[in-house]
mmCIF file of C-alpha atoms in Angstrom:
data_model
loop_
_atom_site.group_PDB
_atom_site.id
_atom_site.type_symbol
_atom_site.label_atom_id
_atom_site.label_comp_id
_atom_site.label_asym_id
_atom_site.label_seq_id
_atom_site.Cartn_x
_atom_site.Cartn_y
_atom_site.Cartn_z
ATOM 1 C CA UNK A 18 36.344 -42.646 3.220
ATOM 2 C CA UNK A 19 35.307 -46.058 3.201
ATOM 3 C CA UNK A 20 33.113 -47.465 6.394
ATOM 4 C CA UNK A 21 31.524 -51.186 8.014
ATOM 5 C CA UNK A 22 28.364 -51.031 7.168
ATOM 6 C CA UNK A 23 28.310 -54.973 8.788
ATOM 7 C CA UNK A 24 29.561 -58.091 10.058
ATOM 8 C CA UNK A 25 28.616 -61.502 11.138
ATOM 9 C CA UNK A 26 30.102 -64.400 12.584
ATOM 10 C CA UNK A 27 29.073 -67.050 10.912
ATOM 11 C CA UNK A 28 28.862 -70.594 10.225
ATOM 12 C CA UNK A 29 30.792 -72.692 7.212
ATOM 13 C CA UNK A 30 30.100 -76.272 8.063
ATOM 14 C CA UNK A 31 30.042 -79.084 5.242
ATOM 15 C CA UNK A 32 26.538 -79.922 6.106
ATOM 16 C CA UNK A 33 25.165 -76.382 4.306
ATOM 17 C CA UNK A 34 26.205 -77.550 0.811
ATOM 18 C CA UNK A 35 25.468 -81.341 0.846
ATOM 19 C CA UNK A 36 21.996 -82.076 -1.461
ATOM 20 C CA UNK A 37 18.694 -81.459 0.749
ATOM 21 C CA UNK A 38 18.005 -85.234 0.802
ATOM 22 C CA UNK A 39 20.595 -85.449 2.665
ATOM 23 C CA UNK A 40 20.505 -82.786 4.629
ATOM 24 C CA UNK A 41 17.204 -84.763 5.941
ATOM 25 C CA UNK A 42 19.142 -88.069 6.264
ATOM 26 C CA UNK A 43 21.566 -87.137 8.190
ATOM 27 C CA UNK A 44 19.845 -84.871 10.751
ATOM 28 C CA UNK A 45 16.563 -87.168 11.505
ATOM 29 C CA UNK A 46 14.523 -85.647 8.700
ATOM 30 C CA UNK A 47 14.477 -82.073 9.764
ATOM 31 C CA UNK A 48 15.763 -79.194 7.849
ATOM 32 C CA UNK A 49 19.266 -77.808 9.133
ATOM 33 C CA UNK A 50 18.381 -74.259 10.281
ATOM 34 C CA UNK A 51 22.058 -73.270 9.188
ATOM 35 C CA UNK A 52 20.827 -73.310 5.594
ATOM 36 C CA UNK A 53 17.640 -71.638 6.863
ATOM 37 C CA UNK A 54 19.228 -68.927 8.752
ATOM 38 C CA UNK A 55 21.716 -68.318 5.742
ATOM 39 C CA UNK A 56 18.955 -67.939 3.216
ATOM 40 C CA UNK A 57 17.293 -65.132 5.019
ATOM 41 C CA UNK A 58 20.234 -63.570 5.745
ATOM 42 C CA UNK A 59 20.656 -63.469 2.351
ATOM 43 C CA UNK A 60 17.410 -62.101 1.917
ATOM 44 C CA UNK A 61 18.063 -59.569 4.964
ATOM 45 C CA UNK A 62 21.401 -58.159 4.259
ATOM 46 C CA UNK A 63 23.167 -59.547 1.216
ATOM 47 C CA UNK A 64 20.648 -59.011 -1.290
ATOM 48 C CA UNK A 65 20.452 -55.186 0.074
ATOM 49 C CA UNK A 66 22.327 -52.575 -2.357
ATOM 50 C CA UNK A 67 24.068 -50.733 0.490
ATOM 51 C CA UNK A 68 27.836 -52.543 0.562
ATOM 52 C CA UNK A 69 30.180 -53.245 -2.279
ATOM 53 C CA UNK A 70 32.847 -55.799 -0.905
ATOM 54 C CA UNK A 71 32.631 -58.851 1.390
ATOM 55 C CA UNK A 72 35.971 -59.120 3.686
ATOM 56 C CA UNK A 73 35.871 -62.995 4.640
ATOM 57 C CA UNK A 74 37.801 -63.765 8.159
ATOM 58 C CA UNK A 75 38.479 -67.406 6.647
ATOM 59 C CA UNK A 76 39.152 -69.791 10.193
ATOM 60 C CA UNK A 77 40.389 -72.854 7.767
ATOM 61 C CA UNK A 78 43.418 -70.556 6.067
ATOM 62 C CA UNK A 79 46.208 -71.010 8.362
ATOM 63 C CA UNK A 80 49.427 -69.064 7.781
ATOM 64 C CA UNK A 81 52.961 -68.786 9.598
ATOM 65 C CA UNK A 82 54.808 -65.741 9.302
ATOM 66 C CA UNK A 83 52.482 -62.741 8.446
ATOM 67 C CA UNK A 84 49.144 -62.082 7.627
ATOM 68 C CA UNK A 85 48.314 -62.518 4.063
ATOM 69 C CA UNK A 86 45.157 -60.984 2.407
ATOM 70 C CA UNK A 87 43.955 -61.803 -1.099
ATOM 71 C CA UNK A 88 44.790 -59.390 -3.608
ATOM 72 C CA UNK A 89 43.596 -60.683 -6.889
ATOM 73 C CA UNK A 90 41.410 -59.181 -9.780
ATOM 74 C CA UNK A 91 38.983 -62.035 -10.004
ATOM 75 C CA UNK A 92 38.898 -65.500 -8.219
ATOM 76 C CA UNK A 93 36.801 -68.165 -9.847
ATOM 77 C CA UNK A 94 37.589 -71.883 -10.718
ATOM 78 C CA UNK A 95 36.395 -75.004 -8.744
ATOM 79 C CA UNK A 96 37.079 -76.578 -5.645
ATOM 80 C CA UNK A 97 37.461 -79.511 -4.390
ATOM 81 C CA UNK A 98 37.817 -79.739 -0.329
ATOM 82 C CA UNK A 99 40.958 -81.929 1.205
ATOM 83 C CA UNK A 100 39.383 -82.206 3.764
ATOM 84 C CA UNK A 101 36.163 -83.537 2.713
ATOM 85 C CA UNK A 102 35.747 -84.492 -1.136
ATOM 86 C CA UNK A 103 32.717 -86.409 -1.159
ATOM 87 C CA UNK A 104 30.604 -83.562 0.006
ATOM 88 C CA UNK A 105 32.340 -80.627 -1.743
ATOM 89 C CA UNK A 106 33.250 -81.639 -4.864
ATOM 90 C CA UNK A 107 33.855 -79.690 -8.061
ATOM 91 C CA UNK A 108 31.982 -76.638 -6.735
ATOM 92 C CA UNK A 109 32.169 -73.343 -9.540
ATOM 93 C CA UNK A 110 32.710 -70.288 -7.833
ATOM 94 C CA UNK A 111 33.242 -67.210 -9.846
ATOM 95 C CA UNK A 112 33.729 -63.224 -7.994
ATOM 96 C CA UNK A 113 35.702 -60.396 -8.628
ATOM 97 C CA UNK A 114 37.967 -59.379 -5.789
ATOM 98 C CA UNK A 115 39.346 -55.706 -4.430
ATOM 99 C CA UNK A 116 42.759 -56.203 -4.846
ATOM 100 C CA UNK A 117 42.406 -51.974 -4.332
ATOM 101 C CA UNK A 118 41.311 -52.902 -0.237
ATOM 102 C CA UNK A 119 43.828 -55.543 0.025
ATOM 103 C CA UNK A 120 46.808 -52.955 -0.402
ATOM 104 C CA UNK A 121 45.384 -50.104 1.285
ATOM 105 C CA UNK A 122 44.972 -52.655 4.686
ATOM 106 C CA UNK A 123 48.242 -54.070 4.765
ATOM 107 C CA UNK A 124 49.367 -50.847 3.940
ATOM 108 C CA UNK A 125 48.896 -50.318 7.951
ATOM 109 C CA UNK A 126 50.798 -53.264 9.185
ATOM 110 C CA UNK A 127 53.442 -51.203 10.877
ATOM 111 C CA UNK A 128 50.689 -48.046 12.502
ATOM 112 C CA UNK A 129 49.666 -51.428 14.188
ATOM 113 C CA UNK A 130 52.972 -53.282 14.793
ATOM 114 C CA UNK A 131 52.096 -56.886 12.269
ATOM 115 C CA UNK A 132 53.148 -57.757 8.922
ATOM 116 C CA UNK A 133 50.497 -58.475 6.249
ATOM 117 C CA UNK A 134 51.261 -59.244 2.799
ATOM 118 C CA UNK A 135 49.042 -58.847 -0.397
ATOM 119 C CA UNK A 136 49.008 -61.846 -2.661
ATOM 120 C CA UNK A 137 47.564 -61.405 -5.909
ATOM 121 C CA UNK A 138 48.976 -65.072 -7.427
ATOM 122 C CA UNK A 139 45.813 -66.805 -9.239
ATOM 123 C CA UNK A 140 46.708 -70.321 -7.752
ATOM 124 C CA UNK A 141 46.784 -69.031 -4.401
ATOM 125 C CA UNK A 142 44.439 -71.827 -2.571
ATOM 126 C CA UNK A 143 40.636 -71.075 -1.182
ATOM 127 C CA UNK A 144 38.787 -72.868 1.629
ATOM 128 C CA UNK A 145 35.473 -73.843 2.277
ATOM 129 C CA UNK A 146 35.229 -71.231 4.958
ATOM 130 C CA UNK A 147 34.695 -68.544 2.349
ATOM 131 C CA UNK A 148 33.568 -70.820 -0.817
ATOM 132 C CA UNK A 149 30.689 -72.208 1.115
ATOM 133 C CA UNK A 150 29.538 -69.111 2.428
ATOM 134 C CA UNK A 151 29.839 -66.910 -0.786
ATOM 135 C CA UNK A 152 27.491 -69.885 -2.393
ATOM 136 C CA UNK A 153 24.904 -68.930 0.173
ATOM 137 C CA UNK A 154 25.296 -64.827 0.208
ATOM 138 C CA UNK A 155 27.257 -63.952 -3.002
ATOM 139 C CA UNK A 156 26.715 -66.308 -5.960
ATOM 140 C CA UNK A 157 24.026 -64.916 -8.634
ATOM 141 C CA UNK A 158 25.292 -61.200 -7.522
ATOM 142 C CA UNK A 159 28.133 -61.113 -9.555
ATOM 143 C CA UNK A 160 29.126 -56.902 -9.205
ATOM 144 C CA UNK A 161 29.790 -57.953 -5.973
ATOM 145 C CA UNK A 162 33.317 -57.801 -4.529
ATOM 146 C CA UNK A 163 34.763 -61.204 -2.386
ATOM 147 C CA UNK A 164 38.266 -61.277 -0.885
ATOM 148 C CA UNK A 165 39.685 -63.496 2.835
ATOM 149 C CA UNK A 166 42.294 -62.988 5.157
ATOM 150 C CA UNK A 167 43.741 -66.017 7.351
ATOM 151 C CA UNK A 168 44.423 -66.478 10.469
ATOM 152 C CA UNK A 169 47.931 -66.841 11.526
ATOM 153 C CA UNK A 170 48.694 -70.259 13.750
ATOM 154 C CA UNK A 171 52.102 -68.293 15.434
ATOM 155 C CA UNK A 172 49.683 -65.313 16.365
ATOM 156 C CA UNK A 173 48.248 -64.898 19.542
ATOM 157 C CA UNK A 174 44.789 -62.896 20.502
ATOM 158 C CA UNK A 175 46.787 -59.189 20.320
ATOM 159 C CA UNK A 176 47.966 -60.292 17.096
ATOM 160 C CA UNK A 177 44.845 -60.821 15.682
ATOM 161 C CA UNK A 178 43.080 -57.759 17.303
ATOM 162 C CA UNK A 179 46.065 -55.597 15.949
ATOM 163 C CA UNK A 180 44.919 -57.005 12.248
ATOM 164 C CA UNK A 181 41.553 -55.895 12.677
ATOM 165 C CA UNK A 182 42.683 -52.768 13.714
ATOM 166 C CA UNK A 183 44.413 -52.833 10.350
ATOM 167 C CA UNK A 184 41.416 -54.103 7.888
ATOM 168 C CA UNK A 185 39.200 -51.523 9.992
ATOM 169 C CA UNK A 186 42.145 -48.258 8.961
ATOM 170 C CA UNK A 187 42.361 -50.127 5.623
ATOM 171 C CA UNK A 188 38.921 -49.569 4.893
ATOM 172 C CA UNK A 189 38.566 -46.184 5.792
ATOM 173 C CA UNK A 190 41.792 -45.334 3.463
ATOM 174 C CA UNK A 191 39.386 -46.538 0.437
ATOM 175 C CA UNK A 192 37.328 -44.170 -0.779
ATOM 176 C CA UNK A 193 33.620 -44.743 -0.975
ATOM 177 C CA UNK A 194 34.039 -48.417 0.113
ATOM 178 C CA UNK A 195 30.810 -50.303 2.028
ATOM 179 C CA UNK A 196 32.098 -53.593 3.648
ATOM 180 C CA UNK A 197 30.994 -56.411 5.208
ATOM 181 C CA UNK A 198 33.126 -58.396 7.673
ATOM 182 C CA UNK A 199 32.545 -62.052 7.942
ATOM 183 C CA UNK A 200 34.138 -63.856 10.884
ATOM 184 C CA UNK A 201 33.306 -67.654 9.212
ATOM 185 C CA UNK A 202 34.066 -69.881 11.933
ATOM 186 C CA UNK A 203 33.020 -72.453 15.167
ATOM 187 C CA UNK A 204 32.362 -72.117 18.294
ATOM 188 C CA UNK A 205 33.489 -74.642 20.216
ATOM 189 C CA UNK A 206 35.381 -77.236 18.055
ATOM 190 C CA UNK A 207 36.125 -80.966 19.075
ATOM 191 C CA UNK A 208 34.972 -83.526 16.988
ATOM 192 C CA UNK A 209 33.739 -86.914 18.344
ATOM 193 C CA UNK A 210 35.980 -89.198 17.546
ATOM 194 C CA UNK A 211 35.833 -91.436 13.837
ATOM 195 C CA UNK A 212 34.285 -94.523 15.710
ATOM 196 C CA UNK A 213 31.795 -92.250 17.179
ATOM 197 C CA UNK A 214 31.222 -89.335 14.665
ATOM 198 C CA UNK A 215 28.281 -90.962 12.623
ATOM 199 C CA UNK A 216 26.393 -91.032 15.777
ATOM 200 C CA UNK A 217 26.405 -87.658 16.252
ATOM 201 C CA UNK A 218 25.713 -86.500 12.801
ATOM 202 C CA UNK A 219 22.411 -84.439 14.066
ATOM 203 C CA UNK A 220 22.236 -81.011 14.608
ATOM 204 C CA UNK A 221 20.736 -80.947 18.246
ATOM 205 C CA UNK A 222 22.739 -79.609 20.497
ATOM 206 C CA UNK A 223 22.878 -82.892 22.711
ATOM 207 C CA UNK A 224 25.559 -83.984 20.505
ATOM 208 C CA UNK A 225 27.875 -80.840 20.882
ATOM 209 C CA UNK A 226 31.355 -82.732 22.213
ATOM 210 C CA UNK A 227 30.512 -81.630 25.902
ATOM 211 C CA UNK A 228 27.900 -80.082 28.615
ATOM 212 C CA UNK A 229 31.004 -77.703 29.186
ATOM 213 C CA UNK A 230 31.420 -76.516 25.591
ATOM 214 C CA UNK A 231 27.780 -76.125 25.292
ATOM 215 C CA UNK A 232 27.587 -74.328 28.453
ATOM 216 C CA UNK A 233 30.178 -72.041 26.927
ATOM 217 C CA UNK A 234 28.715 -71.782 23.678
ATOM 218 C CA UNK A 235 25.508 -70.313 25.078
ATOM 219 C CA UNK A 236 27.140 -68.428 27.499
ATOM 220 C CA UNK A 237 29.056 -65.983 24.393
ATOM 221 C CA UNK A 238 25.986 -66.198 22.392
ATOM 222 C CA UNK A 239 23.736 -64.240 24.908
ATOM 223 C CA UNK A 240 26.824 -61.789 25.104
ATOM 224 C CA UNK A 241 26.974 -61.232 21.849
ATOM 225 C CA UNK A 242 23.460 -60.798 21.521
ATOM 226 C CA UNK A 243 23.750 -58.048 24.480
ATOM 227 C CA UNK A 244 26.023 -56.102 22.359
ATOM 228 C CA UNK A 245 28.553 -57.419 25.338
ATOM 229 C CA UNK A 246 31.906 -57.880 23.258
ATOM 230 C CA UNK A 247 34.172 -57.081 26.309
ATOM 231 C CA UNK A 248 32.790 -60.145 27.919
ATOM 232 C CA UNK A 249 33.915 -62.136 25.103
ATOM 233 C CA UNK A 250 37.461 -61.081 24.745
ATOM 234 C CA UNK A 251 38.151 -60.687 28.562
ATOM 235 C CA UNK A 252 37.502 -64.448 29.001
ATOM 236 C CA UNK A 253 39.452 -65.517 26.099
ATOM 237 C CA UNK A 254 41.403 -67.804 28.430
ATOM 238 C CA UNK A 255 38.202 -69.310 29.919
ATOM 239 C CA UNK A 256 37.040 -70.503 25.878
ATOM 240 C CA UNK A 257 40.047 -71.303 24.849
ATOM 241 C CA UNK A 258 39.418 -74.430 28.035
ATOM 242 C CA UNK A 259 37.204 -75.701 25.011
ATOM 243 C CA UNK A 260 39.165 -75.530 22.212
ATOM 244 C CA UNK A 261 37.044 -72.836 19.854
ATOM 245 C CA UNK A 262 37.763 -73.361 16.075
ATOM 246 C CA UNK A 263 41.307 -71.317 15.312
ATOM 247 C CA UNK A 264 41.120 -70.675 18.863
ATOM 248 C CA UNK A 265 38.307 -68.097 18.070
ATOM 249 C CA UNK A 266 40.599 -66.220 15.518
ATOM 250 C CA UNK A 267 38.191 -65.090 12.985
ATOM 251 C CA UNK A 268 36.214 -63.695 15.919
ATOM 252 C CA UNK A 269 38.890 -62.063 17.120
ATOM 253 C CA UNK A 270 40.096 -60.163 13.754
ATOM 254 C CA UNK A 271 36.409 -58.500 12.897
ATOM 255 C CA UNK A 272 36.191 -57.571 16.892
ATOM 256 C CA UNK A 273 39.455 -55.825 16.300
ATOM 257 C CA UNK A 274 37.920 -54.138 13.121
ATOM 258 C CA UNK A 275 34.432 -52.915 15.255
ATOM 259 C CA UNK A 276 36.538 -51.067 18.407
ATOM 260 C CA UNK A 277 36.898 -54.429 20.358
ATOM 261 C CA UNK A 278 35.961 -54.340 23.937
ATOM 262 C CA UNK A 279 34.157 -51.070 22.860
ATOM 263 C CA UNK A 280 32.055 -52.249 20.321
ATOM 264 C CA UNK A 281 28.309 -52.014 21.372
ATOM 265 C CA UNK A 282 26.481 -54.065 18.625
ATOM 266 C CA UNK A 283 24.189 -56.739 19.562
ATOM 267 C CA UNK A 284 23.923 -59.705 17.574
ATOM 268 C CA UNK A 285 21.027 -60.947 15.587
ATOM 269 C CA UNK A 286 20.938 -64.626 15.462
ATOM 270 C CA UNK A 287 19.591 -66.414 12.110
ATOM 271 C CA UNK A 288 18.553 -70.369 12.719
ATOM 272 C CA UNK A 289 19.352 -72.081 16.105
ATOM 273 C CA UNK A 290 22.793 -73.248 17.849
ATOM 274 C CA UNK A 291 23.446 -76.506 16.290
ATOM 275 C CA UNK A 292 25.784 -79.385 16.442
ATOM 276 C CA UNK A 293 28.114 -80.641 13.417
ATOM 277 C CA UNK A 294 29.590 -83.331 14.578
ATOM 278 C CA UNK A 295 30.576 -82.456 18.346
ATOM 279 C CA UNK A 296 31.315 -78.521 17.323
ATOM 280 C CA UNK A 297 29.346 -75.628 18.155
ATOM 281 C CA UNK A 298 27.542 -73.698 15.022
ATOM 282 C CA UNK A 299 25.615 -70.443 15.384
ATOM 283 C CA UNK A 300 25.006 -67.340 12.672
ATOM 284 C CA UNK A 301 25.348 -64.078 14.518
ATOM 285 C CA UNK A 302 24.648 -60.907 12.614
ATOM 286 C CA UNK A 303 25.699 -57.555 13.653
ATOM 287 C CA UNK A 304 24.046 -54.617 11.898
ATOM 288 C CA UNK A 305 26.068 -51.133 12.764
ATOM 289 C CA UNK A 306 24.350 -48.965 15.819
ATOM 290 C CA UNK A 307 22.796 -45.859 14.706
ATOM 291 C CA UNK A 308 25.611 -44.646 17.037
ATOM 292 C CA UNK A 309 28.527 -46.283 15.465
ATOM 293 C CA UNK A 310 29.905 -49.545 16.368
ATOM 294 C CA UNK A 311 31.409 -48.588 19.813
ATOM 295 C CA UNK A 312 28.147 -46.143 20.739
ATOM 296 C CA UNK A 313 30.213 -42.820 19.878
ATOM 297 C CA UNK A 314 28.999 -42.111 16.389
ATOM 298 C CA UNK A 315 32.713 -41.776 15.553
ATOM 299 C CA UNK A 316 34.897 -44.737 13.870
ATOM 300 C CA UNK A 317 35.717 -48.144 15.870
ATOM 301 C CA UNK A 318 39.752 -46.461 16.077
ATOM 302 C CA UNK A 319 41.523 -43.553 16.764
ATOM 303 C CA UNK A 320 43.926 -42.178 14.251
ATOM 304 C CA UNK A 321 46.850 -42.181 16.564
ATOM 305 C CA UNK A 322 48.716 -45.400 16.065
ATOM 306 C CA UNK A 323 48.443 -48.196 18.582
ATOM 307 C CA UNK A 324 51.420 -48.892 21.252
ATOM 308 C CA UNK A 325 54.023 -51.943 19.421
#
């Protein structure tokens, strides 16, 4: 039976990969404690020998009519971002994948009433929601196993719990398997507009788009940090007033994996809130309760299949 042994939500902005010197130019001269906070994460939990396989939530892979989940043997090339190809540019990434965990979750998209499809296609794109983070927490330990899901833009918050309830059944269906969830996504999400952007380039939270999104920010931070994951998905409606990346999607799919208003863990925060250009950026780390992840030493879901 394969288990969580941990998950994270966790921050993928451009700013993490650019050269140091820049880093420092563009945020007053100070170290961004994003890269900080990743690097002893890293040195926390990723370098550890206790998981096997890295299950990405990826926030910037948008799909339409299912879920899809990659399936292949071994991803590696280089990318180049769309989005922003000045800053990511040409980066090598190189992992093996589980295409073994892939099947076995979508394997219970009907128990939970969604469609999921595993794609094992080589030329199947990758986003700097899961490249940037594996160069921080998986490149140089190469027996370890990388794969992402994406969000889907027709889904709505039950959708997205009923995947995790899927990925969290998937993994227990795979014998011997220790996984990590990673929920790579914002906060809060507006940018300042192009005329505007490059003065808001530092990572204090002053520039974060508004006092109300920062309020908000904060506000599911210290919840999270309480272990108080109810909070956060009973005022869905509330966040969604300021616009969280994927409208909190990723979040939303490794809650649904951990027993979702149940789950008890607290978060552990690495580096400080920070801006990237008017959005809201925090690591969160969630190590598994001695308990289990909803307090009852037994897994996040029953067996019995969810009402459609």
């Amino acid at each position: 039976m394969g288990e969580i042994v941990g998950a994270g939500l966790l921050a993928h902005v451009p700013t993490i990969v650019l050269p140091r010197e820049t880093r420092l130019e563009l945020n007053e001269g100070k170290e961004v404690t994003l890269v900080t906070g990743l690097q002893q994460l890293r040195r926390d939990v990723f370098e550890r020998d206790d998981y096997d396989t890295v299950l990405v939530m990826d926030s910037h892979w948008a799909t339409t009519v299912e879920f899809v989940v990659a399936a292949q043997h071994r991803r590696a090339g280089l990318f180049t971002s769309e989005e922003l190809p000045r800053g990511m540019c040409r980066m090598p990434y190189d992992f093996p994948g589980d295409p073994e965990l892939a099947h076995h979750i979508a394997s219970f998209a009907d128990k939970h009433g969604t469609w999921i499809t595993p794609i094992e296609d080589v030329h199947l794109p990758i986003y700097y929601a899961t490249i940037n983070l594996w160069k921080f927490l998986g490149e140089g330990l190469p027996h370890k196993r990388w794969l992402s899901i994406g969000v889907c833009q027709t889904g709505d918050m039950e959708d997205h719990l009923r995947l995790g309830r899927a990925v969290a059944d998937g993994i227990a269906a795979t014998p011997g398997r220790r996984v990590l969830l990673i929920a790579s996504g914002a906060l809060s999400h507006t940018f300042w507009p192009l005329r505007e952007l490059r003065d808001h380039e530092a990572s204090d939270p002053v520039h974060i788009f508004s006092p109300r999104a920062r309020a908000a920010d904060l506000e599911r931070i210290d919840w999270l940090s309480q272990g108080r994951h109810d909070r956060v998905i009973d005022t869905m409606d509330a966040f969604w007033q300021v616009k969280p990346e994927a409208k909190f999607f990723h979040y939303l799919m490794m809650a649904g994996a951990l027993g979702e208003r149940a789950c008890t863990a607290r978060g552990r925060q690495y580096g400080e809130y920070e801006n990237s250009v008017g959005t809201g950026q925090v690591h969160l780390w969630f190590d598994r309760p001695a308990d289990g992840w909803t307090g009852t030493g037994q897994p996040a879901l029953p067996d019995a299949p969810r009402p459609a």
